[in-house]
Amino acid sequence: MQEPQQQSLLLIEKHRMLEICFKDALLRKGYTVLQVNSGGDGLVSLNGFRPGVIVINAASLRTNGLRICSWYHNRLPSVPIILIVAEDEPIADADWVDVIMHLPFTVQKLVNRLRSFEQTFNQDFLVRGPLQLNPKTRMVTYYDKSTYLTPRLSLLLKVFMDNPSQALAREELFKRVWDTDYTGDTRTLDVHISWLRKALEEDNTNPQLIKTVRGVGYLLDL
């Protein structure tokens, strides 16, 4: 079976002995996971991170999770919420929860639930391996690093993501991003490449994601 495209998940889950935890299994399935230990920590993370789905493992927190769900629904009303509760947790459907799952269940069952949201996710996000861009909000996430881009940088990154692993000529990039036929001076492109590297690369002085192709231009190495 084909693995899902990587989504960014906010997983609210506290690791406890004898509890079922999902972070490692979701990472193995190809998801990008930001895991926090409490609902409050998750709210803080939203200052620089925009998840595609929020998964709340309330059983690991020893709560029914409904109050936490309401916080996230109020903050991100368009982001789906999956609530995981204990087997014997009496809980009624809530308007702000998209899916309620009672333990025990397999990781694959959780993945199947996540896949039900992929169509909506893929309409909003452009995903290439660990790199994802939301062209509407201009938020980019690369592994655990998330930031907002300027409109020009977002467009530049989108051109790269539409042509991964292809060497793109400097003149062609300049034409497409600046919407002009004049390519007599493309130094502005070089400056924007530098800014994009600072936003994404772990070490922008030794770029591993956006590489220079000598005599040609630049390449998104994915």
Short mmCIF file of C-alpha atoms in Angstrom, two decimals:
data_model
loop_
_atom_site.label_atom_id
_atom_site.label_comp_id
_atom_site.label_asym_id
_atom_site.label_seq_id
_atom_site.Cartn_x
_atom_site.Cartn_y
_atom_site.Cartn_z
CA MET A 1 0.00 0.00 0.00
CA GLN A 2 1.31 3.44 -0.87
CA GLU A 3 2.49 5.48 2.11
CA PRO A 4 0.77 8.81 2.68
CA GLN A 5 2.34 12.09 1.71
CA GLN A 6 3.91 13.73 4.68
CA GLN A 7 1.61 15.92 6.68
CA SER A 8 2.66 18.02 9.63
CA LEU A 9 0.95 16.73 12.76
CA LEU A 10 0.74 18.36 16.15
CA LEU A 11 0.68 15.42 18.55
CA ILE A 12 -0.25 16.19 22.15
CA GLU A 13 0.95 13.11 23.96
CA LYS A 14 2.68 12.45 27.26
CA HIS A 15 4.89 9.40 27.33
CA ARG A 16 4.02 7.17 30.26
CA MET A 17 4.90 3.58 31.06
CA LEU A 18 2.28 1.07 29.90
CA GLU A 19 0.54 3.75 27.82
CA ILE A 20 0.18 3.46 24.05
CA CYS A 21 2.14 6.29 22.42
CA PHE A 22 2.10 7.05 18.72
CA LYS A 23 4.93 9.46 17.91
CA ASP A 24 7.58 6.96 16.82
CA ALA A 25 5.13 4.89 14.78
CA LEU A 26 3.82 7.99 12.96
CA LEU A 27 7.36 9.08 12.16
CA ARG A 28 8.03 5.66 10.65
CA LYS A 29 4.89 6.05 8.55
CA GLY A 30 6.33 9.20 7.00
CA TYR A 31 4.58 11.94 8.93
CA THR A 32 6.24 15.07 10.22
CA VAL A 33 5.38 15.12 13.93
CA LEU A 34 5.75 17.90 16.46
CA GLN A 35 5.08 16.23 19.83
CA VAL A 36 4.36 18.20 22.99
CA ASN A 37 3.53 17.03 26.50
CA SER A 38 0.50 19.20 27.22
CA GLY A 39 -2.24 21.23 25.61
CA GLY A 40 -0.62 24.42 26.87
CA ASP A 41 2.74 23.56 25.29
CA GLY A 42 0.94 22.88 22.02
CA LEU A 43 -0.69 26.30 22.02
CA VAL A 44 2.73 27.91 22.44
CA SER A 45 4.07 25.90 19.47
CA LEU A 46 1.39 27.41 17.21
CA ASN A 47 3.29 30.70 17.25
CA GLY A 48 5.61 29.22 14.62
CA PHE A 49 3.99 26.00 13.47
CA ARG A 50 0.86 25.33 11.41
CA PRO A 51 -0.17 21.65 11.61
CA GLY A 52 -2.27 19.90 9.00
CA VAL A 53 -3.96 17.77 11.68
CA ILE A 54 -4.01 17.92 15.50
CA VAL A 55 -3.90 14.56 17.31
CA ILE A 56 -4.68 14.66 21.03
CA ASN A 57 -3.82 11.48 22.93
CA ALA A 58 -5.99 12.31 25.93
CA ALA A 59 -5.50 8.83 27.39
CA SER A 60 -1.79 9.57 27.88
CA LEU A 61 -2.73 12.84 29.60
CA ARG A 62 -5.28 11.07 31.84
CA THR A 63 -8.11 13.36 30.81
CA ASN A 64 -11.02 13.18 28.37
CA GLY A 65 -9.41 15.90 26.28
CA LEU A 66 -12.56 17.83 25.42
CA ARG A 67 -11.39 21.08 26.99
CA ILE A 68 -8.06 20.84 25.15
CA CYS A 69 -9.90 20.18 21.89
CA SER A 70 -11.98 23.32 22.39
CA TRP A 71 -8.81 25.42 22.77
CA TYR A 72 -7.47 24.26 19.41
CA HIS A 73 -10.80 24.51 17.65
CA ASN A 74 -11.05 28.14 18.75
CA ARG A 75 -7.47 28.85 17.66
CA LEU A 76 -7.47 26.87 14.36
CA PRO A 77 -11.10 26.17 13.43
CA SER A 78 -10.23 24.78 9.99
CA VAL A 79 -7.66 22.22 11.23
CA PRO A 80 -9.05 18.71 11.87
CA ILE A 81 -8.80 17.29 15.39
CA ILE A 82 -8.46 13.60 16.26
CA LEU A 83 -9.11 12.77 19.92
CA ILE A 84 -7.79 9.52 21.41
CA VAL A 85 -9.38 8.41 24.67
CA ALA A 86 -9.21 5.39 26.97
CA GLU A 87 -11.33 2.34 26.26
CA ASP A 88 -13.70 2.98 29.17
CA GLU A 89 -13.86 6.77 28.80
CA PRO A 90 -17.55 7.80 28.56
CA ILE A 91 -17.54 10.60 26.03
CA ALA A 92 -20.15 12.13 23.78
CA ASP A 93 -19.55 13.60 20.34
CA ALA A 94 -18.44 17.23 20.42
CA ASP A 95 -18.90 19.74 17.64
CA TRP A 96 -15.23 20.75 17.82
CA VAL A 97 -13.84 17.18 17.48
CA ASP A 98 -13.67 15.58 14.03
CA VAL A 99 -12.81 12.02 15.11
CA ILE A 100 -12.97 10.27 18.51
CA MET A 101 -11.00 7.02 18.80
CA HIS A 102 -11.22 4.68 21.79
CA LEU A 103 -8.18 2.61 22.73
CA PRO A 104 -7.02 0.00 21.99
CA PHE A 105 -6.44 0.19 18.24
CA THR A 106 -3.55 -0.27 15.83
CA VAL A 107 -1.39 2.51 14.46
CA GLN A 108 -2.69 1.65 10.99
CA LYS A 109 -6.21 2.52 12.10
CA LEU A 110 -4.96 5.96 13.15
CA VAL A 111 -3.16 6.33 9.81
CA ASN A 112 -6.39 5.48 7.99
CA ARG A 113 -8.14 8.26 9.88
CA LEU A 114 -5.34 10.67 8.98
CA ARG A 115 -5.62 9.71 5.32
CA SER A 116 -9.24 10.79 5.32
CA PHE A 117 -7.96 14.35 5.75
CA GLU A 118 -5.23 14.16 3.10
CA GLN A 119 -7.31 15.45 0.20
CA THR A 120 -8.05 18.69 2.05
CA PHE A 121 -4.48 18.88 3.25
CA ASN A 122 -3.03 18.45 -0.24
CA GLN A 123 -5.26 21.19 -1.63
CA ASP A 124 -3.60 23.66 0.72
CA PHE A 125 -0.03 22.40 0.96
CA LEU A 126 2.72 21.71 -1.53
CA VAL A 127 4.80 18.83 -0.17
CA ARG A 128 8.17 17.53 -1.29
CA GLY A 129 9.61 15.05 1.20
CA PRO A 130 10.26 16.85 4.50
CA LEU A 131 9.63 20.25 2.89
CA GLN A 132 6.12 21.70 2.82
CA LEU A 133 4.75 25.05 1.78
CA ASN A 134 1.31 26.55 2.19
CA PRO A 135 1.14 29.09 -0.67
CA LYS A 136 -1.90 30.78 0.89
CA THR A 137 -0.40 31.53 4.29
CA ARG A 138 3.23 31.41 3.00
CA MET A 139 4.25 29.19 5.92
CA VAL A 140 7.09 26.79 5.14
CA THR A 141 8.10 23.82 7.28
CA TYR A 142 11.35 21.89 6.85
CA TYR A 143 11.71 19.08 9.38
CA ASP A 144 11.13 20.81 12.77
CA LYS A 145 11.74 24.35 11.48
CA SER A 146 8.73 26.48 10.52
CA THR A 147 8.60 30.11 9.42
CA TYR A 148 6.58 32.55 7.33
CA LEU A 149 8.02 33.76 4.02
CA THR A 150 7.56 37.00 2.16
CA PRO A 151 5.37 36.76 -0.98
CA ARG A 152 8.44 36.81 -3.25
CA LEU A 153 10.30 34.15 -1.28
CA SER A 154 7.20 31.97 -1.19
CA LEU A 155 6.88 32.21 -4.98
CA LEU A 156 10.58 31.45 -5.42
CA LEU A 157 10.32 28.37 -3.22
CA LYS A 158 7.20 27.22 -5.07
CA VAL A 159 9.10 27.33 -8.38
CA PHE A 160 11.80 25.14 -6.84
CA MET A 161 9.24 22.73 -5.39
CA ASP A 162 7.50 22.44 -8.75
CA ASN A 163 10.86 21.39 -10.22
CA PRO A 164 12.64 19.35 -7.52
CA SER A 165 16.14 18.05 -8.23
CA GLN A 166 16.33 20.10 -11.44
CA ALA A 167 19.00 22.70 -12.12
CA LEU A 168 17.16 25.94 -12.87
CA ALA A 169 18.91 28.71 -14.77
CA ARG A 170 19.24 32.01 -12.96
CA GLU A 171 17.63 33.87 -15.87
CA GLU A 172 14.66 31.50 -15.94
CA LEU A 173 14.12 31.83 -12.19
CA PHE A 174 14.28 35.60 -12.45
CA LYS A 175 11.74 35.66 -15.29
CA ARG A 176 9.27 33.45 -13.44
CA VAL A 177 9.51 35.01 -10.00
CA TRP A 178 9.77 38.66 -11.03
CA ASP A 179 7.47 38.24 -14.05
CA THR A 180 9.77 40.09 -16.43
CA ASP A 181 11.71 39.41 -19.61
CA TYR A 182 14.60 41.59 -18.46
CA THR A 183 17.43 39.46 -17.12
CA GLY A 184 20.36 41.84 -17.48
CA ASP A 185 20.94 41.96 -13.72
CA THR A 186 19.90 38.99 -11.59
CA ARG A 187 21.77 39.96 -8.42
CA THR A 188 18.39 40.48 -6.73
CA LEU A 189 17.76 36.75 -7.24
CA ASP A 190 21.02 35.90 -5.49
CA VAL A 191 20.00 38.01 -2.49
CA HIS A 192 16.63 36.24 -2.29
CA ILE A 193 18.32 32.85 -2.53
CA SER A 194 20.46 33.87 0.43
CA TRP A 195 17.36 34.86 2.41
CA LEU A 196 15.62 31.61 1.53
CA ARG A 197 18.63 29.62 2.69
CA LYS A 198 18.66 31.49 5.99
CA ALA A 199 14.98 30.60 6.46
CA LEU A 200 15.42 26.89 5.71
CA GLU A 201 18.99 25.65 6.01
CA GLU A 202 20.54 24.46 9.25
CA ASP A 203 23.79 26.08 8.09
CA ASN A 204 23.11 28.59 5.34
CA THR A 205 26.85 28.99 4.71
CA ASN A 206 26.96 25.33 3.67
CA PRO A 207 23.58 24.83 1.98
CA GLN A 208 22.34 21.27 1.56
CA LEU A 209 18.80 22.02 0.36
CA ILE A 210 19.17 24.86 -2.14
CA LYS A 211 22.43 24.28 -3.95
CA THR A 212 24.35 26.40 -6.42
CA VAL A 213 24.94 24.78 -9.80
CA ARG A 214 28.04 26.49 -11.14
CA GLY A 215 27.50 28.11 -14.53
CA VAL A 216 23.78 27.37 -14.48
CA GLY A 217 21.83 28.55 -11.45
CA TYR A 218 20.29 26.77 -8.48
CA LEU A 219 18.80 23.40 -7.58
CA LEU A 220 16.43 22.18 -4.87
CA ASP A 221 18.14 18.98 -3.73
CA LEU A 222 15.31 16.66 -2.65
#
